Amino acid sequence: MQVLEKTKGEIETRASKMSDFLRMEYLENCSKKFSDVEILRYCYAELSKLYERNVMFPEAIKYIEKFQEVCISQREKIQAYIREIELLIKGGFYDRVNFAYNKLLEIAAPKEVYEIENRIIAMYKSEAEK
């Protein structure tokens, strides 16, 4: 699929008119073509959501990890790590959760750790109920 768009807005507009699988292919091509941080952030976040929606967790995890690399703010990076942990739990990659949790602890403030741990426990409980 050819990428003719040049701005994030144009990419969003064209992608919104596509089905999930065409959108995945298009956004992957956009992420390869552009080096603009805003476009990459949009593409990686959308790809992660699309793959999760279609129960393709390894790919969703791959793109949330790429999203973490282009995160600008500390808060956004923390949210991305929490999202990665959620995807790892949903995908059944329990052995990798501890590694992601340790990366999260390196950047999180000590007062946030308790809240993050409770969210992770809730994620495990929710997955166990399913």
PDB file of C-alpha atoms in Angstrom, residues 9 30 48 57 61-62 65 70 75 83 95 106 109 111 117-118 120:
ATOM      1  CA  GLY A   9      -3.811  14.670  10.158  1.00  0.00           C
ATOM      2  CA  CYS A  30       3.663   4.858   7.593  1.00  0.00           C
ATOM      3  CA  SER A  48      -1.091  -1.658  19.393  1.00  0.00           C
ATOM      4  CA  PHE A  57      -1.139  -9.892  21.525  1.00  0.00           C
ATOM      5  CA  ILE A  61       3.177  -5.851  22.644  1.00  0.00           C
ATOM      6  CA  LYS A  62       5.762  -5.215  19.932  1.00  0.00           C
ATOM      7  CA  GLU A  65       7.306  -1.313  23.153  1.00  0.00           C
ATOM      8  CA  VAL A  70       9.202   7.542  21.287  1.00  0.00           C
ATOM      9  CA  ARG A  75       3.715  10.161  32.628  1.00  0.00           C
ATOM     10  CA  ARG A  83      -0.287  -0.942  29.074  1.00  0.00           C
ATOM     11  CA  ASP A  95       7.131 -14.657  32.601  1.00  0.00           C
ATOM     12  CA  GLU A 106      13.019   2.480  37.410  1.00  0.00           C
ATOM     13  CA  ALA A 109       8.049   7.785  41.613  1.00  0.00           C
ATOM     14  CA  LYS A 111       4.561   7.198  45.794  1.00  0.00           C
ATOM     15  CA  GLU A 117       1.071  -2.679  42.082  1.00  0.00           C
ATOM     16  CA  ASN A 118      -2.651  -2.603  42.896  1.00  0.00           C
ATOM     17  CA  ILE A 120      -1.317  -5.056  38.229  1.00  0.00           C
TER      18      ILE A 120
END
